Amino acid sequence: MATIYQVSELAGVSLATVSRVINNNSLVSEKTKLKVLEAMKKLDYRPNTVAQSLASNRSNSVGILVSELHGSFYGSMMSDIELALREFGKHAIITAGHSDEKSEKEGVEFLISRSCDALILHVEAVSDEYLIELKTRKIPFVTVNRYIPEIAANCICLDNEMGGYTATKFLLQQGHRDIAYIAGPLWKTDAKNRYDGHLRALQEFNIKPNKRLIYEGNFQEEGGQKGVQVLLETGIAFSAIACANDEMAAGAMSALREKGRSIPDDVSVIGFDNLVFSRYTYPKLSTINYPISDIGKTAASWVLNNLYIDRKEDIQHLFIPELVVRDSVKNIN
Amino acid sequence: MATIYQVSELAGVSLATVSRVINNNSLVSEKTKLKVLEAMKKLDYRPNTVAQSLASNRSNSVGILVSELHGSFYGSMMSDIELALREFGKHAIITAGHSDEKSEKEGVEFLISRSCDALILHVEAVSDEYLIELKTRKIPFVTVNRYIPEIAANCICLDNEMGGYTATKFLLQQGHRDIAYIAGPLWKTDAKNRYDGHLRALQEFNIKPNKRLIYEGNFQEEGGQKGVQVLLETGIAFSAIACANDEMAAGAMSALREKGRSIPDDVSVIGFDNLVFSRYTYPKLSTINYPISDIGKTAASWVLNNLYIDRKEDIQHLFIPELVVRDSVKNIN
DNA sequence: TTGTATGCGTTATCAA
DNA sequence: TTGATAACGCATACAA
C-alpha cells in the first residue's frame, strides 16, 4: 500500500502538502494540487485511516452498541443510522452488548478505544450511574430507548409507558375487561414502563389487575408461548392478551391456536413494536408502532449536529407511539 | 486517557516493559508485572487500539460486509460471526454494501483502511474479477454465499441450485404440475442458481416451463405480492408457487389471500431461506433451510484458523440445503 | 529480565 | 503557498 510519503516523492512536494490536498483545507495552488492528485491516482493511494485517527484523534466513525445484531428491531435501527451517517461520509462501527452488564461495558470500551468520535447506545443492563459517569468523559453519546433524567439531553426514546397504556386502553375500548398481560423482563426499563402503562389503563377503567393473569416473559417468541400455557393453566377466563412486544405476541398466537383457541374470536391479542413480520402473521397483528426508523435517524442527527456539521436542527427526544389496528383484536361491545 | 508512558512512569519501569505486560508475551518477572498492573489499575489505563493497530499492523478485528444491516438473514449471520469472534477476543467491524457495486467496493476499502485483519464478505454487485484481484492483495477474506471457481478456497456457500431443485421437486412429488415461480433478481447469482434448480426439477419430470408463469421479483415482500398479481392476471391455472425466498413467499401468501385464494387448498406455496418469521406465517411456511448459523460460524472459523489460532480444523465450503415441511403445501396426488 | 531507540502513516505547528 | 519537524500511543528489534 502506498503511503503519503511515496506520493509526496512522486509529486515532488512535501508530506505536508500531500496531507493538505487530502483534507483539502489549507490553500494549495491548483498546479501542485493537480500534481499530487495525479500521483495519488498513479500509486492507487488510499489514506491509512488508522494513522489518520491516531494523528488527528478523530476517526470519522461513530460507534453503535445494540443488544443483538439480529432481530428486526435492531436491524432497522442500525440500518437507518448507518444510512444517515454514510450520507455525510461517516461510518458506523457496530458491536453487540447482549443485554449483559459486563458485555455492554466491554462494548462501550471497545468503541471508545477504537476512537469513535461519538457513541449511539442501546444499553439495557448497565446502570444509570455508569451512563452518568460516562458523560463526564469527553466522548459524546446518545442513549436510545433509555431515559435518564440526569442526562436527559443525551436520551432519545419512546414513551413506553404511553404505549403500554394505549394498547390496553384499546382493548378496554373494544369491550374487553378480562385482560391478561405478557410482560417483558421487568428489570428492563422499557418492559417495566410498558407494564406500568398497562396498569394505568386498567386503573382508569376501575379494574383491579389480577396478578395471576400476568406473566413475565423474555421478549422472545418462546416467552409468549409459555405465557399462554401458564395463563390457560390458571383456569381464569380472559378475552384478550396484551403482549409487551410483537415477538411474544406471535408466540402467544401460535400457542393459542394450538390449544384450539381462535384469534380474535376466542381471544384477542395485541403486540408492541410493529415489527416487519407483524404484517405476516395471521391474523395480522394489531400493535403499537415503535418508530424505530425515526428514532434511528434522530440519533444519527444528534451525532451529526453535535460533531460534524454546523447546522441548527431541533432534536426530538421523546417519541409518542401510535396504535396500529389490524385484525387480531375483536370488538366485543 | 492515560497512556502507556504514564503507566511506565508510575510503575518505575520502561515503556517496553509495560507493553510486554499488556501483551503478556515476553517473560516479565512477577514482581514488575504486579507493579505495572497496579499502575495500570490506578490510572484506569486502557490501551489505545488505534495506536496498537498502527504499530503492530494488526487490529484484532475482522471486517464484515453484508448487503443490509436489517433483515433477519443478515442479522443472524452477523450475530453468529460476532459471537464466534468474540470468544477469541476478536471484534467485528460491520458495514453495509446495499447490493450496489460502488457501495460494496467502498465498504471493502473502508474495512481494509480500518486495517481489519481479514474480511468476511457477503457481496452481490461486485464482479468476480474484482474478488479475484482482491485475493492478490495481502488481505485474507472469505466470501459468503458466492462461489467463484478461481478462488474456491475463499468461498463458503450454500448449494442454491440444489435448494431450488429440492423445493420444486417437493412440489412435483406432492402432485403439482402447474407450478409458478417467483424468482429473485436474476443478476444475483444466488437468485439465478435457485431458478436453475427449479428448471432442473421441472425437466426431470418432463415439464416444459411456461415463461408466463415466471415472475422476476426483488427478494422482498412486495415482490411476492406483485408476482401473484401478475401471475393471476395471466389467467393461466397453477396449483403451486415456488418462491425464491421467504419474504416473497410471505408477500405472495397475503396477496393470494386477498384475492380469495386459500392456502394451501387453492394454491400451495413454498419459500426459501427458512427465516425466523416463516414460523409465524399462517399457514406455517414450508421452505428450504438456509443454515445461516452454520455458515456464519464456518466463516468465522475460517478467519480464526487462518489468522489467529493455531489449530487444524476442516472447513466446510459447500452446504446442502434441506427441505422444511410445514403447512403451506398440499398433497394433491 | 529489562531498557533504548526506531518506526508505524498521518496531522499539525511552526517557519520560511 | 510550501516545507521541516514534532507529535499521536504503541510495538518491537536490538542491546544491555
XYZ file of C-alpha atoms (C1' of nucleotides) in Angstrom:
698
model
C 0.000 0.000 0.000
C 1.330 3.337 -0.995
C 1.989 5.854 1.734
C 1.709 9.586 1.802
C 5.459 9.731 1.642
C 5.683 7.950 -1.685
C 3.038 10.224 -3.064
C 4.966 13.275 -1.978
C 8.091 11.918 -3.600
C 6.415 11.180 -6.896
C 4.717 14.532 -6.929
C 7.898 16.314 -5.931
C 6.368 18.037 -2.934
C 6.481 17.615 0.803
C 4.450 15.383 3.081
C 2.598 18.349 4.413
C 1.388 19.408 1.031
C 0.014 15.996 0.240
C -1.763 15.933 3.551
C -3.275 19.265 2.683
C -4.743 18.130 -0.564
C -6.086 15.001 1.091
C -8.019 17.088 3.549
C -8.273 19.981 1.123
C -8.341 22.510 3.894
C -5.400 24.877 3.566
C -4.928 26.749 0.388
C -2.907 24.765 -2.093
C -2.186 26.068 -5.555
C -4.135 24.425 -8.315
C -0.959 23.368 -10.028
C 0.551 21.433 -7.146
C -2.858 20.097 -6.238
C -3.141 18.517 -9.656
C 0.348 17.086 -9.452
C -0.453 15.494 -6.125
C -3.815 14.175 -7.251
C -2.176 12.586 -10.238
C 0.491 10.959 -8.132
C -2.155 9.630 -5.803
C -4.037 8.090 -8.672
C -0.908 6.625 -10.170
C 0.034 4.932 -6.927
C -3.551 3.947 -6.163
C -3.014 5.702 -2.883
C -5.560 5.381 -0.117
C -5.037 7.090 3.208
C -4.493 4.821 6.157
C -7.376 5.696 8.400
C -5.709 4.227 11.427
C -2.808 6.596 11.105
C -5.213 9.423 10.445
C -7.124 8.611 13.573
C -4.020 8.446 15.677
C -2.673 11.726 14.430
C -5.900 13.664 14.400
C -7.578 11.984 17.315
C -10.641 11.650 15.164
C -11.915 8.696 13.264
C -14.947 9.924 11.379
C -16.740 6.917 12.656
C -19.393 6.570 15.293
C -19.834 3.561 17.489
C -23.142 1.823 17.768
C -23.977 -0.596 20.522
C -27.118 -2.657 20.250
C -28.214 -5.590 22.340
C -28.174 -8.042 19.470
C -27.154 -7.899 15.871
C -30.141 -9.952 14.858
C -33.795 -9.177 15.310
C -35.641 -6.814 13.052
C -35.778 -4.209 15.751
C -32.049 -3.651 16.000
C -31.646 -4.320 12.317
C -33.812 -1.382 11.370
C -32.101 0.846 13.850
C -28.591 0.028 12.670
C -29.629 0.330 9.089
C -31.196 3.756 9.468
C -28.313 5.090 11.464
C -25.740 3.777 9.032
C -27.547 5.299 6.109
C -27.792 8.701 7.728
C -24.119 8.697 8.672
C -22.915 7.484 5.323
C -24.622 10.417 3.694
C -22.036 12.604 5.378
C -19.129 10.296 4.843
C -19.156 8.984 8.380
C -19.009 5.330 9.198
C -20.565 3.094 11.775
C -18.725 0.647 13.935
C -21.202 -1.757 15.385
C -21.000 -4.124 18.279
C -23.368 -6.080 20.487
C -23.976 -5.833 24.210
C -26.089 -8.941 24.631
C -28.131 -7.350 27.412
C -25.361 -8.195 29.810
C -23.693 -5.618 32.020
C -20.145 -6.822 31.574
C -20.597 -7.287 27.883
C -22.158 -3.876 27.443
C -19.326 -2.163 29.265
C -16.796 -4.051 27.196
C -18.605 -2.947 24.097
C -18.506 0.687 25.135
C -14.824 0.459 25.956
C -14.122 -1.225 22.673
C -15.837 1.528 20.765
C -14.051 4.209 22.726
C -10.692 2.569 22.274
C -11.375 2.442 18.554
C -11.511 6.205 18.957
C -15.029 6.577 17.726
C -15.999 10.205 17.640
C -19.324 9.522 19.310
C -21.479 6.667 20.508
C -25.066 5.629 19.994
C -26.006 3.245 22.732
C -28.888 0.873 23.107
C -27.967 -0.445 26.501
C -30.124 -2.305 28.941
C -28.010 -3.882 31.628
C -25.705 -1.048 32.503
C -26.658 1.193 35.437
C -27.838 4.776 35.200
C -24.780 5.754 37.199
C -22.490 4.254 34.642
C -24.029 6.351 31.921
C -23.993 9.471 34.034
C -20.318 8.899 34.696
C -19.748 8.221 31.027
C -20.969 11.694 30.321
C -18.119 13.149 32.345
C -15.649 11.600 29.944
C -15.077 13.549 26.802
C -16.866 11.225 24.429
C -20.281 12.409 23.225
C -23.047 9.836 23.206
C -26.787 9.339 22.986
C -28.815 6.584 24.516
C -31.679 5.130 22.597
C -34.768 3.816 24.322
C -33.484 4.709 27.737
C -34.400 7.816 29.636
C -32.242 9.094 32.453
C -33.326 12.432 33.902
C -29.806 13.498 34.862
C -28.641 13.313 31.266
C -31.918 13.933 29.513
C -30.250 15.828 26.690
C -28.439 12.643 25.743
C -31.540 10.472 25.619
C -33.756 9.705 22.692
C -36.596 7.436 23.424
C -40.077 6.229 23.063
C -42.737 6.872 25.640
C -43.069 3.230 26.526
C -45.478 3.882 29.342
C -47.790 5.667 26.972
C -47.524 2.787 24.535
C -48.487 0.240 27.157
C -51.344 2.474 28.150
C -52.541 2.880 24.580
C -52.518 -0.840 23.896
C -54.541 -1.804 26.923
C -56.872 1.144 26.582
C -57.653 -0.022 23.069
C -58.578 -3.454 24.373
C -60.785 -1.859 27.003
C -62.488 0.322 24.441
C -63.212 -2.746 22.376
C -65.145 -4.100 25.323
C -62.567 -6.371 26.917
C -62.481 -6.498 30.679
C -60.653 -9.708 31.430
C -57.241 -8.891 30.069
C -54.126 -10.961 30.528
C -50.696 -9.415 30.219
C -47.484 -10.974 28.994
C -44.730 -8.666 30.136
C -41.083 -8.373 29.181
C -38.301 -8.910 31.705
C -39.297 -6.348 34.264
C -35.741 -5.371 35.144
C -35.554 -3.768 31.743
C -36.865 -0.248 31.967
C -38.835 -0.407 28.731
C -40.591 -3.590 29.827
C -41.347 -2.044 33.172
C -42.694 1.145 31.630
C -44.926 -0.706 29.229
C -46.309 -2.696 32.093
C -46.898 0.456 34.104
C -48.859 1.848 31.199
C -50.974 -1.276 31.134
C -51.770 -0.846 34.811
C -52.673 2.791 34.380
C -55.182 1.950 31.666
C -56.787 -0.702 33.835
C -56.986 1.711 36.728
C -58.659 4.274 34.545
C -61.424 1.741 33.963
C -61.518 0.818 37.629
C -60.272 -2.662 37.012
C -58.157 -4.365 39.606
C -55.296 -6.211 37.907
C -55.362 -9.917 38.572
C -51.839 -10.947 39.372
C -52.412 -14.446 38.100
C -53.169 -13.036 34.672
C -49.739 -11.508 34.441
C -46.808 -13.435 33.081
C -43.258 -12.156 32.895
C -41.739 -13.324 29.629
C -38.409 -12.867 27.924
C -39.367 -10.674 24.979
C -38.991 -13.670 22.689
C -41.420 -15.877 20.842
C -40.949 -18.645 23.318
C -41.926 -16.343 26.170
C -45.279 -15.761 24.518
C -45.870 -19.475 24.137
C -45.018 -20.235 27.721
C -47.095 -17.284 28.817
C -50.209 -18.610 27.122
C -49.624 -22.019 28.616
C -49.336 -20.605 32.115
C -52.296 -18.302 31.655
C -54.525 -21.092 30.409
C -53.500 -23.314 33.283
C -54.839 -20.796 35.800
C -58.307 -21.623 34.555
C -59.185 -17.958 34.812
C -61.154 -16.648 31.865
C -59.751 -13.845 29.717
C -60.852 -12.439 26.399
C -57.671 -10.653 25.445
C -53.942 -10.689 25.931
C -51.744 -7.642 25.750
C -48.140 -8.530 24.962
C -45.148 -6.353 25.697
C -43.724 -6.962 22.253
C -44.591 -8.473 18.890
C -42.345 -11.475 19.195
C -44.142 -12.667 22.305
C -47.447 -11.863 20.630
C -46.502 -14.136 17.753
C -45.602 -16.872 20.186
C -48.835 -16.342 22.055
C -50.879 -16.572 18.882
C -49.361 -19.827 17.766
C -49.771 -21.305 21.253
C -53.391 -20.207 21.397
C -54.057 -21.739 18.020
C -52.501 -24.990 19.121
C -54.794 -25.029 22.112
C -57.757 -24.661 19.798
C -58.464 -21.025 20.581
C -59.223 -18.950 17.544
C -57.951 -15.399 17.195
C -59.581 -12.970 17.581
C -62.912 -14.752 18.091
C -61.950 -16.531 21.296
C -59.036 -14.395 22.350
C -57.835 -11.031 21.118
C -54.127 -10.305 21.000
C -52.233 -7.056 20.780
C -48.480 -6.641 20.400
C -45.955 -3.852 20.692
C -43.230 -2.596 18.338
C -44.843 -3.095 14.948
C -42.003 -5.194 13.652
C -41.976 -6.005 9.976
C -43.244 -9.519 10.465
C -46.349 -8.394 12.298
C -47.895 -7.959 8.868
C -47.126 -11.553 8.010
C -48.912 -13.127 10.943
C -52.389 -14.480 10.658
C -54.496 -12.767 11.660
C -52.460 -9.659 11.066
C -51.304 -8.356 14.379
C -52.686 -5.197 15.900
C -49.881 -3.500 17.704
C -48.226 -0.308 18.878
C -45.904 1.335 16.428
C -42.356 1.879 17.537
C -40.966 4.496 15.143
C -37.578 2.836 15.007
C -36.715 4.484 11.780
C -37.388 7.968 13.094
C -35.540 7.285 16.274
C -32.544 5.886 14.430
C -32.429 8.887 12.151
C -32.780 11.224 15.078
C -29.923 9.576 16.915
C -27.765 9.937 13.838
C -28.794 13.574 13.511
C -27.870 14.226 17.088
C -24.389 12.944 16.434
C -24.003 14.802 13.186
C -25.182 18.058 14.711
C -23.011 17.768 17.745
C -19.908 16.690 15.979
C -19.550 17.173 12.335
C -21.958 19.591 10.833
C -22.678 23.146 11.630
C -26.417 23.333 11.463
C -29.169 24.074 13.841
C -31.782 21.430 13.974
C -34.132 20.589 16.754
C -33.777 17.119 18.113
C -36.896 15.332 19.246
C -36.126 13.485 22.428
C -39.402 11.777 23.146
C -41.500 9.897 20.631
C -45.128 9.025 21.140
C -46.117 5.560 19.987
C -49.251 5.085 17.988
C -51.809 2.353 17.750
C -51.806 0.174 14.636
C -55.139 -1.538 14.160
C -55.139 -4.744 12.156
C -57.099 -7.933 12.642
C -56.100 -9.549 15.907
C -58.426 -7.693 18.258
C -62.177 -8.210 18.253
C -64.746 -5.645 19.278
C -66.992 -7.394 21.802
C -69.093 -4.449 22.811
C -6.881 8.969 28.959
C -3.750 7.571 30.467
C -1.014 6.491 28.109
C 1.492 3.714 28.339
C 4.089 6.302 29.145
C 2.341 7.484 32.285
C 1.942 3.922 33.399
C 5.615 3.243 32.926
C 6.460 6.321 34.925
C 4.210 5.436 37.818
C 5.440 1.868 37.850
C 9.033 2.963 37.558
C 9.767 0.857 34.524
C 10.241 1.446 30.839
C 7.699 1.725 28.098
C 8.742 -1.607 26.695
C 8.079 -3.425 29.905
C 4.585 -2.047 30.161
C 3.957 -3.046 26.587
C 5.131 -6.521 27.470
C 2.735 -6.995 30.317
C -0.089 -5.671 28.195
C 0.559 -8.340 25.598
C 1.987 -10.701 28.165
C 4.255 -12.318 25.669
C 7.842 -11.844 26.724
C 8.882 -13.049 30.099
C 8.401 -10.402 32.714
C 9.181 -11.043 36.358
C 6.183 -11.435 38.594
C 7.282 -8.522 40.718
C 7.474 -5.942 37.979
C 4.386 -7.371 36.375
C 2.448 -6.687 39.551
C 3.839 -3.187 39.800
C 2.763 -2.450 36.289
C -0.638 -3.996 36.700
C -1.194 -1.898 39.760
C -0.146 1.262 37.997
C -2.490 0.433 35.152
C -5.365 -0.029 37.510
C -4.550 3.138 39.386
C -4.549 5.185 36.207
C -7.525 3.342 34.792
C -5.344 2.708 31.810
C -6.791 1.263 28.636
C -4.646 0.653 25.590
C -5.382 2.810 22.601
C -6.275 0.259 19.975
C -5.668 2.686 17.182
C -2.073 3.149 18.213
C -1.746 -0.572 18.690
C -3.023 -1.187 15.208
C -0.709 1.320 13.682
C 2.343 -0.011 15.442
C 1.608 -3.678 15.003
C -0.194 -3.517 11.709
C -2.862 -5.657 13.248
C -6.196 -4.702 14.651
C -7.642 -7.888 16.087
C -10.789 -7.072 14.287
C -12.350 -8.553 11.228
C -14.458 -6.666 8.773
C -17.880 -7.882 7.806
C -19.719 -6.633 4.787
C -23.363 -7.546 4.355
C -25.861 -6.196 1.900
C -28.115 -4.733 4.523
C -27.939 -4.343 8.253
C -31.585 -5.196 8.589
C -33.333 -8.351 7.576
C -33.246 -11.490 9.646
C -30.969 -13.158 7.172
C -28.059 -10.797 7.612
C -28.898 -10.343 11.247
C -28.349 -13.978 12.026
C -25.170 -14.056 10.066
C -23.648 -11.038 11.739
C -24.724 -12.265 15.102
C -23.191 -15.700 14.724
C -19.969 -14.357 13.354
C -19.634 -11.778 16.069
C -20.225 -14.350 18.765
C -17.609 -16.715 17.379
C -15.047 -13.944 17.081
C -15.707 -12.506 20.474
C -14.973 -15.858 22.018
C -11.376 -15.348 20.968
C -11.236 -11.682 21.826
C -11.617 -10.541 18.243
C -14.034 -7.875 17.177
C -16.273 -7.317 14.231
C -16.465 -4.141 12.228
C -19.617 -4.209 10.214
C -20.720 -2.242 7.221
C -23.336 -2.472 4.505
C -22.915 -2.792 0.755
C -26.533 -2.199 -0.256
C -26.239 -4.566 -3.222
C -24.615 -1.781 -5.153
C -21.265 -2.132 -6.831
C -19.866 1.246 -5.885
C -21.134 0.930 -2.383
C -19.741 -2.560 -1.973
C -16.318 -1.505 -3.144
C -16.368 1.465 -0.816
C -17.272 -0.859 2.000
C -14.383 -3.166 1.257
C -11.977 -0.255 1.071
C -13.309 1.150 4.293
C -12.751 -2.129 6.070
C -9.267 -2.501 4.648
C -8.332 1.034 5.542
C -9.525 0.353 9.048
C -6.792 -2.273 8.960
C -9.048 -5.195 9.568
C -7.041 -8.375 9.759
C -9.456 -10.197 7.491
C -12.768 -9.738 5.747
C -15.974 -11.703 5.563
C -17.886 -10.553 2.534
C -21.461 -11.017 1.506
C -21.243 -9.187 -1.789
C -23.609 -9.316 -4.691
C -22.919 -6.497 -7.089
C -19.178 -6.671 -7.351
C -17.673 -8.668 -10.227
C -15.873 -11.971 -9.922
C -12.787 -10.273 -11.297
C -12.809 -7.750 -8.501
C -12.748 -10.521 -5.938
C -10.077 -12.444 -7.785
C -7.972 -9.316 -7.852
C -8.705 -8.712 -4.195
C -7.083 -12.024 -3.444
C -3.808 -10.767 -4.839
C -3.707 -8.094 -2.189
C -2.449 -9.234 1.154
C -5.726 -9.173 2.995
C -7.317 -12.563 3.686
C -11.035 -12.828 3.057
C -13.908 -15.236 2.587
C -16.998 -14.739 0.548
C -20.276 -15.996 1.839
C -22.988 -17.217 -0.482
C -20.923 -16.640 -3.575
C -18.929 -19.269 -5.353
C -16.074 -18.336 -7.660
C -14.111 -21.291 -9.028
C -10.852 -19.358 -9.275
C -10.816 -18.660 -5.570
C -12.822 -21.611 -4.342
C -10.801 -21.895 -1.151
C -12.114 -18.472 -0.149
C -15.766 -19.276 -0.706
C -18.280 -20.604 1.732
C -21.695 -21.075 0.357
C -24.943 -22.816 0.028
C -25.781 -25.010 -2.916
C -28.509 -22.699 -4.118
C -29.137 -24.685 -7.253
C -29.771 -27.771 -5.190
C -32.105 -25.807 -2.956
C -34.151 -24.579 -5.873
C -34.242 -28.099 -7.180
C -35.336 -29.531 -3.867
C -38.160 -27.050 -3.474
C -39.691 -27.635 -6.858
C -39.129 -31.364 -6.700
C -41.093 -31.424 -3.481
C -43.993 -29.664 -5.173
C -43.831 -32.151 -8.015
C -43.795 -35.069 -5.641
C -46.872 -33.679 -3.957
C -48.642 -33.953 -7.292
C -48.306 -30.406 -8.563
C -47.712 -29.984 -12.261
C -48.724 -26.380 -12.895
C -46.118 -24.563 -10.927
C -45.485 -20.844 -10.997
C -42.137 -19.406 -9.979
C -41.370 -16.106 -8.341
C -37.667 -15.546 -8.814
C -35.218 -13.158 -7.212
C -33.346 -10.577 -9.274
C -31.674 -12.860 -11.779
C -28.477 -10.851 -11.959
C -27.769 -12.062 -8.444
C -26.013 -15.384 -8.628
C -27.982 -16.971 -5.828
C -31.270 -15.992 -7.420
C -30.074 -17.350 -10.737
C -28.903 -20.617 -9.224
C -32.148 -21.171 -7.379
C -34.025 -20.600 -10.573
C -31.771 -23.030 -12.420
C -32.548 -25.648 -9.796
C -36.232 -25.047 -10.335
C -35.821 -25.658 -14.065
C -33.826 -28.817 -13.494
C -36.564 -30.290 -11.340
C -39.188 -29.490 -13.954
C -37.063 -31.060 -16.620
C -36.668 -34.177 -14.576
C -40.439 -34.523 -14.684
C -40.558 -33.683 -18.370
C -42.389 -30.462 -17.813
C -41.794 -27.534 -20.099
C -41.545 -24.356 -18.083
C -44.192 -21.838 -19.017
C -42.475 -18.481 -19.271
C -45.617 -16.649 -18.376
C -45.680 -18.416 -15.054
C -42.334 -16.976 -14.141
C -42.038 -13.616 -12.433
C -38.788 -11.900 -11.539
C -39.196 -10.259 -8.153
C -36.941 -8.273 -5.871
C -36.484 -10.692 -2.976
C -38.813 -8.554 -0.899
C -42.335 -8.972 0.362
C -43.649 -6.561 -2.205
C -42.112 -8.632 -4.999
C -44.175 -11.590 -3.911
C -47.347 -9.527 -3.908
C -46.755 -8.117 -7.344
C -45.768 -11.546 -8.561
C -49.074 -13.053 -7.534
C -50.926 -10.205 -9.129
C -49.103 -10.674 -12.415
C -49.459 -14.444 -12.322
C -53.188 -14.290 -11.692
C -53.650 -11.800 -14.493
C -52.251 -14.275 -17.000
C -55.347 -16.342 -16.452
C -53.206 -19.470 -16.564
C -54.056 -22.005 -13.913
C -51.457 -23.058 -11.384
C -51.720 -25.079 -8.222
C -48.475 -24.047 -6.604
C -45.939 -21.235 -6.427
C -42.296 -21.712 -5.654
C -40.708 -18.537 -4.333
C -37.010 -17.778 -4.363
C -37.118 -16.589 -0.781
C -39.364 -16.472 2.256
C -40.032 -12.769 2.116
C -41.550 -13.013 -1.321
C -43.422 -16.108 -0.193
C -44.951 -14.102 2.644
C -45.947 -11.388 0.211
C -47.366 -13.979 -2.146
C -49.431 -15.559 0.594
C -51.009 -12.344 1.704
C -51.746 -11.362 -1.899
C -53.316 -14.763 -2.583
C -55.461 -14.468 0.490
C -56.627 -11.042 -0.548
C -57.650 -12.457 -3.882
C -59.729 -15.051 -2.100
C -57.391 -17.967 -2.699
C -56.912 -20.155 0.303
C -53.536 -21.658 1.120
C -52.771 -24.465 0.637
C -56.186 -25.634 -0.564
C -56.301 -23.483 -3.676
C -52.641 -22.734 -4.061
C -49.592 -24.225 -2.396
C -46.636 -22.022 -1.581
C -43.054 -22.861 -0.800
C -40.338 -20.436 0.247
C -36.563 -20.459 0.588
C -34.252 -19.494 3.486
C -36.274 -20.607 6.493
C -36.156 -17.209 8.104
C -37.348 -16.903 11.653
C -40.675 -15.405 10.694
C -41.577 -18.325 8.455
C -42.863 -19.985 11.602
C -45.158 -17.065 12.288
C -46.973 -17.089 8.992
C -50.320 -18.706 8.554
C -50.281 -21.332 7.333
C -46.774 -22.037 8.510
C -44.493 -21.797 5.551
C -42.826 -24.843 4.036
C -39.419 -23.800 2.885
C -35.800 -24.658 2.244
C -33.483 -24.275 5.166
C -30.553 -21.961 4.749
C -28.146 -22.909 7.527
C -27.122 -19.326 8.105
C -25.931 -20.050 11.556
C -23.581 -22.814 10.409
C -22.329 -20.764 7.542
C -21.678 -17.762 9.746
C -19.799 -19.884 12.242
C -17.820 -21.510 9.485
C -16.817 -18.172 8.040
C -15.659 -17.069 11.467
C -13.731 -20.302 11.890
C -12.028 -19.810 8.581
C -10.787 -16.445 9.728
C -9.732 -17.670 13.125
C -7.866 -20.633 11.663
C -6.117 -18.617 9.042
C -5.176 -15.760 11.227
C -5.198 -16.092 14.895
C -5.325 -19.600 16.159
C -3.052 -22.488 15.544
C -5.442 -25.350 15.072
C -6.288 -27.718 12.339
C -9.938 -27.781 11.533
C -11.595 -28.730 8.324
C -13.661 -26.008 6.772
C -16.838 -26.977 5.013
C -17.134 -24.922 1.873
C -20.421 -26.097 0.468
C -23.605 -26.534 2.440
C -26.554 -28.572 1.256
C -29.925 -27.019 1.951
C -32.691 -29.140 3.358
C -36.423 -29.162 2.942
C -38.530 -27.934 5.837
C -42.053 -29.245 5.611
C -44.745 -27.215 7.324
C -48.286 -26.453 6.274
C -48.254 -24.372 3.116
C -48.030 -27.161 0.561
C -50.894 -29.544 -0.139
C -50.554 -33.076 -1.410
C -52.872 -33.322 -4.399
C -51.961 -36.792 -5.531
C 14.601 -9.799 32.648
C 14.685 -5.009 31.338
C 15.710 -0.681 28.720
C 16.787 2.155 24.341
C 15.690 3.526 20.063
C 13.168 3.471 15.985
C 9.166 3.139 13.136
C 4.021 2.743 12.014
C 1.373 6.726 8.443
C -0.729 10.616 9.416
C -1.817 15.558 11.206
C -0.478 19.935 12.732
C 2.598 23.637 14.383
C 5.860 26.257 13.220
C 8.954 28.857 9.999
C 10.251 30.128 5.649
C 1.787 28.770 -0.693
C 5.090 25.413 0.898
C 8.442 22.610 3.840
C 10.677 20.780 8.191
C 9.650 18.519 12.137
C 7.442 17.250 16.230
C 3.691 14.798 17.949
C -0.069 10.692 18.216
C 0.412 5.927 21.504
C 2.189 1.897 20.978
C 5.197 -2.496 19.329
C 9.498 -4.460 18.641
C 14.468 -5.375 17.238
C 18.395 -4.912 19.439
C 21.376 -4.088 23.423
C 22.435 -4.475 27.921
